[in-house]
């Protein structure tokens, strides 16, 4: 024990330290759970990439069982309905992700295909995004939605926009769309890059945040102990 000091904790100090410690531990646990969820998703996607693809029929399907599974679909791209998602980064370069509906077989059903990435051109209007003609067989991963970017204002329209919602685009275009998106992995000779970011990116950040919150919880305990020492009264 420190000479001249006695351990006399104050009630409010202990109560405040307990509340702060519990809050920091809860935040640390939340970040740990996020890291575990991302790790599990990455493992699921790795397994899906190695599995045989599930064929997507030319009919409406239940999307939930297909999520993060490897799928394949055959049909013709509706090139006039292509949408370019702006401000997508790859290795520090800005560009566009090219999304085109694929008409499934001879049906009226379509599925949105995130075909790949193309760099922003040096001059406007010179975006090189060729759409392969004829029947194509697309192989990729089924996702519930397209990745979203920060967007100012309400939903956008036009061939170039920040984000694209399946239901909203179905209403806008009049196309019957499956409730999923195919992240294309197969090559169709269109010149697009398909080095999709891994799903586990950010795990290290979540782990770092968790460690930070746990450290704050430990610091709260240390401060509570230090503040509980008071100078002993002189007799």
CSV table of C-alpha atoms in Angstrom, one decimal:
chain,number,residue,atom,x,y,z
A,1,UNK,CA,0.0,0.0,0.0
A,2,UNK,CA,1.2,3.5,-0.7
A,3,UNK,CA,2.7,5.2,2.3
A,4,UNK,CA,0.5,8.0,3.6
A,5,UNK,CA,-2.5,6.8,1.5
A,6,UNK,CA,-5.4,4.4,2.3
A,7,UNK,CA,-7.7,2.6,-0.1
A,8,UNK,CA,-11.1,4.2,0.4
A,9,UNK,CA,-13.2,3.8,-2.7
A,10,UNK,CA,-16.0,6.3,-3.3
A,11,UNK,CA,-19.4,4.8,-4.2
A,12,UNK,CA,-19.9,7.1,-7.2
A,13,UNK,CA,-16.4,6.3,-8.5
A,14,UNK,CA,-17.1,2.5,-8.4
A,15,UNK,CA,-20.5,2.9,-10.0
A,16,UNK,CA,-19.2,5.1,-12.8
A,17,UNK,CA,-16.3,2.9,-13.5
A,18,UNK,CA,-18.6,-0.2,-13.6
A,19,UNK,CA,-20.9,1.5,-16.1
A,20,UNK,CA,-18.1,2.7,-18.3
A,21,UNK,CA,-16.3,-0.7,-18.1
A,22,UNK,CA,-19.5,-2.6,-19.0
A,23,UNK,CA,-20.1,-0.2,-22.0
A,24,UNK,CA,-16.6,-0.6,-23.3
A,25,UNK,CA,-16.7,-4.4,-23.0
A,26,UNK,CA,-20.0,-4.4,-24.8
A,27,UNK,CA,-18.5,-2.3,-27.7
A,28,UNK,CA,-15.5,-4.6,-27.8
A,29,UNK,CA,-17.8,-7.7,-28.0
A,30,UNK,CA,-19.8,-6.1,-30.8
A,31,UNK,CA,-16.6,-5.5,-32.8
A,32,UNK,CA,-15.5,-9.0,-32.1
A,33,UNK,CA,-18.8,-10.4,-33.4
A,34,UNK,CA,-18.5,-8.3,-36.5
A,35,UNK,CA,-15.0,-9.7,-37.2
A,36,UNK,CA,-16.3,-13.3,-36.6
A,37,UNK,CA,-19.2,-12.7,-39.0
A,38,UNK,CA,-16.9,-11.4,-41.7
A,39,UNK,CA,-14.6,-14.3,-41.2
A,40,UNK,CA,-17.5,-16.8,-41.5
A,41,UNK,CA,-18.7,-15.1,-44.6
A,42,UNK,CA,-15.3,-15.2,-46.2
A,43,UNK,CA,-15.0,-18.9,-45.4
A,44,UNK,CA,-18.5,-19.5,-46.9
A,45,UNK,CA,-17.5,-17.6,-50.1
A,46,UNK,CA,-14.3,-19.5,-50.4
A,47,UNK,CA,-16.2,-22.8,-50.2
A,48,UNK,CA,-18.8,-21.5,-52.7
A,49,UNK,CA,-16.1,-20.5,-55.2
A,50,UNK,CA,-14.8,-24.1,-55.2
A,51,UNK,CA,-18.2,-25.8,-55.5
A,52,UNK,CA,-20.0,-26.8,-58.7
A,53,UNK,CA,-22.3,-24.0,-59.8
A,54,UNK,CA,-26.1,-24.2,-59.2
A,55,UNK,CA,-28.0,-23.6,-62.5
A,56,UNK,CA,-30.4,-20.7,-62.3
A,57,UNK,CA,-33.6,-21.6,-64.1
A,58,UNK,CA,-35.5,-19.3,-66.5
A,59,UNK,CA,-38.2,-18.9,-63.8
A,60,UNK,CA,-38.6,-17.1,-60.5
A,61,UNK,CA,-36.5,-18.6,-57.7
A,62,UNK,CA,-36.3,-18.4,-54.0
A,63,UNK,CA,-33.2,-16.3,-53.5
A,64,UNK,CA,-32.4,-17.0,-49.8
A,65,UNK,CA,-31.0,-20.5,-50.3
A,66,UNK,CA,-28.7,-19.3,-53.1
A,67,UNK,CA,-27.1,-16.5,-51.2
A,68,UNK,CA,-23.3,-16.6,-51.4
A,69,UNK,CA,-23.5,-19.8,-53.4
A,70,UNK,CA,-21.8,-20.3,-56.8
A,71,UNK,CA,-24.4,-20.1,-59.5
A,72,UNK,CA,-24.6,-20.1,-63.3
A,73,UNK,CA,-27.2,-18.7,-65.7
A,74,UNK,CA,-27.6,-18.7,-69.4
A,75,UNK,CA,-29.2,-16.0,-71.5
A,76,UNK,CA,-28.8,-12.8,-73.5
A,77,UNK,CA,-27.6,-9.5,-72.0
A,78,UNK,CA,-30.0,-6.6,-72.3
A,79,UNK,CA,-27.2,-4.1,-73.3
A,80,UNK,CA,-29.5,-1.1,-73.5
A,81,UNK,CA,-30.3,-1.4,-69.8
A,82,UNK,CA,-26.7,-1.4,-68.7
A,83,UNK,CA,-26.0,0.7,-65.6
A,84,UNK,CA,-22.6,2.0,-64.6
A,85,UNK,CA,-22.0,2.3,-60.9
A,86,UNK,CA,-19.7,5.3,-60.4
A,87,UNK,CA,-16.9,5.9,-57.9
A,88,UNK,CA,-15.8,2.3,-57.5
A,89,UNK,CA,-12.1,2.0,-56.4
A,90,UNK,CA,-9.6,-0.6,-57.4
A,91,UNK,CA,-6.0,-0.3,-56.2
A,92,UNK,CA,-6.4,3.5,-55.7
A,93,UNK,CA,-8.0,4.1,-59.2
A,94,UNK,CA,-11.5,5.3,-59.7
A,95,UNK,CA,-13.8,3.5,-62.1
A,96,UNK,CA,-17.2,2.0,-62.7
A,97,UNK,CA,-18.8,-1.4,-62.0
A,98,UNK,CA,-20.8,-2.5,-65.0
A,99,UNK,CA,-24.3,-4.0,-64.2
A,100,UNK,CA,-26.4,-5.5,-67.0
A,101,UNK,CA,-29.6,-7.5,-66.9
A,102,UNK,CA,-29.4,-11.0,-68.3
A,103,UNK,CA,-32.6,-12.4,-69.9
A,104,UNK,CA,-32.9,-16.0,-68.7
A,105,UNK,CA,-33.4,-18.3,-71.7
A,106,UNK,CA,-36.6,-17.6,-73.6
A,107,UNK,CA,-38.5,-16.4,-70.6
A,108,UNK,CA,-39.4,-12.9,-69.5
A,109,UNK,CA,-37.3,-13.2,-66.3
A,110,UNK,CA,-34.0,-11.4,-65.9
A,111,UNK,CA,-31.2,-11.4,-63.3
A,112,UNK,CA,-28.8,-8.4,-62.7
A,113,UNK,CA,-25.2,-9.3,-63.4
A,114,UNK,CA,-22.4,-7.3,-61.9
A,115,UNK,CA,-20.1,-8.0,-64.8
A,116,UNK,CA,-16.9,-6.3,-63.6
A,117,UNK,CA,-14.9,-3.1,-63.2
A,118,UNK,CA,-13.6,-0.6,-65.8
A,119,UNK,CA,-11.3,2.4,-65.1
A,120,UNK,CA,-12.6,5.9,-65.5
A,121,UNK,CA,-11.7,7.2,-69.0
A,122,UNK,CA,-9.4,10.2,-69.6
A,123,UNK,CA,-12.3,12.0,-71.4
A,124,UNK,CA,-16.0,11.8,-70.7
A,125,UNK,CA,-18.1,9.5,-72.8
A,126,UNK,CA,-15.2,7.1,-73.6
A,127,UNK,CA,-16.0,4.4,-71.2
A,128,UNK,CA,-14.9,1.0,-72.6
A,129,UNK,CA,-17.6,-1.4,-71.5
A,130,UNK,CA,-18.4,-3.9,-74.3
A,131,UNK,CA,-21.4,-6.1,-73.9
A,132,UNK,CA,-21.0,-9.6,-75.4
A,133,UNK,CA,-23.8,-10.5,-77.9
A,134,UNK,CA,-25.7,-13.7,-78.2
A,135,UNK,CA,-26.3,-16.3,-75.6
A,136,UNK,CA,-23.9,-16.2,-72.7
A,137,UNK,CA,-23.3,-18.6,-69.8
A,138,UNK,CA,-22.4,-16.6,-66.7
A,139,UNK,CA,-20.7,-18.1,-63.7
A,140,UNK,CA,-20.4,-16.3,-60.4
A,141,UNK,CA,-21.6,-15.8,-56.8
A,142,UNK,CA,-25.2,-15.0,-55.9
A,143,UNK,CA,-25.6,-11.9,-53.7
A,144,UNK,CA,-28.6,-10.3,-52.1
A,145,UNK,CA,-27.8,-6.8,-53.5
A,146,UNK,CA,-25.2,-4.7,-55.2
A,147,UNK,CA,-22.5,-3.1,-53.1
A,148,UNK,CA,-23.6,0.4,-52.0
A,149,UNK,CA,-21.6,3.6,-52.1
A,150,UNK,CA,-22.1,6.8,-50.2
A,151,UNK,CA,-24.9,8.7,-52.0
A,152,UNK,CA,-26.0,12.3,-51.5
A,153,UNK,CA,-29.7,12.9,-52.0
A,154,UNK,CA,-32.4,10.5,-53.1
A,155,UNK,CA,-32.3,7.6,-55.6
A,156,UNK,CA,-30.7,8.4,-59.0
A,157,UNK,CA,-31.7,7.4,-62.5
A,158,UNK,CA,-29.9,7.2,-65.8
A,159,UNK,CA,-27.1,5.0,-67.2
A,160,UNK,CA,-24.5,6.3,-64.6
A,161,UNK,CA,-25.4,6.4,-60.9
A,162,UNK,CA,-24.0,5.7,-57.5
A,163,UNK,CA,-26.3,2.8,-56.5
A,164,UNK,CA,-28.8,0.4,-57.9
A,165,UNK,CA,-31.6,-1.3,-56.0
A,166,UNK,CA,-33.1,-4.5,-57.5
A,167,UNK,CA,-36.8,-3.7,-56.8
A,168,UNK,CA,-36.4,0.0,-57.7
A,169,UNK,CA,-34.7,-0.9,-61.0
A,170,UNK,CA,-37.4,-3.5,-61.8
A,171,UNK,CA,-40.1,-0.8,-61.4
A,172,UNK,CA,-38.0,1.7,-63.4
A,173,UNK,CA,-37.2,-0.6,-66.3
A,174,UNK,CA,-40.3,-2.8,-66.4
A,175,UNK,CA,-38.1,-5.9,-66.3
A,176,UNK,CA,-39.0,-8.9,-64.2
A,177,UNK,CA,-35.9,-9.4,-62.0
A,178,UNK,CA,-34.9,-12.2,-59.8
A,179,UNK,CA,-34.3,-11.1,-56.2
A,180,UNK,CA,-30.6,-11.6,-56.4
A,181,UNK,CA,-27.5,-10.3,-58.2
A,182,UNK,CA,-24.8,-12.4,-59.8
A,183,UNK,CA,-21.3,-11.2,-59.1
A,184,UNK,CA,-19.7,-12.5,-62.4
A,185,UNK,CA,-16.4,-14.5,-62.1
A,186,UNK,CA,-16.3,-16.1,-65.5
A,187,UNK,CA,-14.7,-14.4,-68.5
A,188,UNK,CA,-16.8,-13.3,-71.4
A,189,UNK,CA,-14.1,-11.4,-73.3
A,190,UNK,CA,-15.5,-8.0,-72.5
A,191,UNK,CA,-12.3,-6.5,-71.1
A,192,UNK,CA,-13.7,-5.9,-67.6
A,193,UNK,CA,-11.7,-6.6,-64.5
A,194,UNK,CA,-13.2,-9.0,-62.0
A,195,UNK,CA,-10.8,-8.9,-59.1
A,196,UNK,CA,-13.6,-8.6,-56.6
A,197,UNK,CA,-12.6,-7.4,-53.1
A,198,UNK,CA,-12.6,-10.2,-50.6
A,199,UNK,CA,-15.4,-10.4,-48.1
A,200,UNK,CA,-13.0,-10.6,-45.2
A,201,UNK,CA,-11.5,-7.2,-45.8
A,202,UNK,CA,-11.9,-5.2,-42.6
A,203,UNK,CA,-11.5,-8.1,-40.2
A,204,UNK,CA,-8.3,-6.6,-38.9
A,205,UNK,CA,-9.9,-3.3,-38.4
A,206,UNK,CA,-12.8,-4.8,-36.4
A,207,UNK,CA,-10.2,-6.7,-34.3
A,208,UNK,CA,-8.3,-3.5,-33.7
A,209,UNK,CA,-11.4,-1.7,-32.6
A,210,UNK,CA,-12.3,-4.6,-30.2
A,211,UNK,CA,-8.8,-4.4,-28.6
A,212,UNK,CA,-9.2,-0.7,-28.3
A,213,UNK,CA,-12.5,-0.9,-26.5
A,214,UNK,CA,-11.2,-3.7,-24.2
A,215,UNK,CA,-8.2,-1.5,-23.4
A,216,UNK,CA,-10.5,1.4,-22.5
A,217,UNK,CA,-12.4,-0.9,-20.2
A,218,UNK,CA,-9.1,-1.9,-18.5
A,219,UNK,CA,-8.1,1.7,-18.2
A,220,UNK,CA,-11.4,2.5,-16.5
A,221,UNK,CA,-10.7,-0.1,-13.9
A,222,UNK,CA,-7.2,1.2,-13.3
A,223,UNK,CA,-8.4,4.8,-12.9
A,224,UNK,CA,-11.1,3.7,-10.5
A,225,UNK,CA,-8.5,2.0,-8.4
A,226,UNK,CA,-6.1,5.0,-8.5
A,227,UNK,CA,-8.9,7.4,-7.5
A,228,UNK,CA,-9.9,5.2,-4.6
A,229,UNK,CA,-6.6,5.9,-2.8
A,230,UNK,CA,-6.9,8.9,-0.6
A,231,UNK,CA,-4.4,10.6,1.7
A,232,UNK,CA,-4.7,9.2,5.2
A,233,UNK,CA,-5.8,11.7,7.8
A,234,UNK,CA,-3.0,12.8,10.1
A,235,UNK,CA,-3.6,12.0,13.8
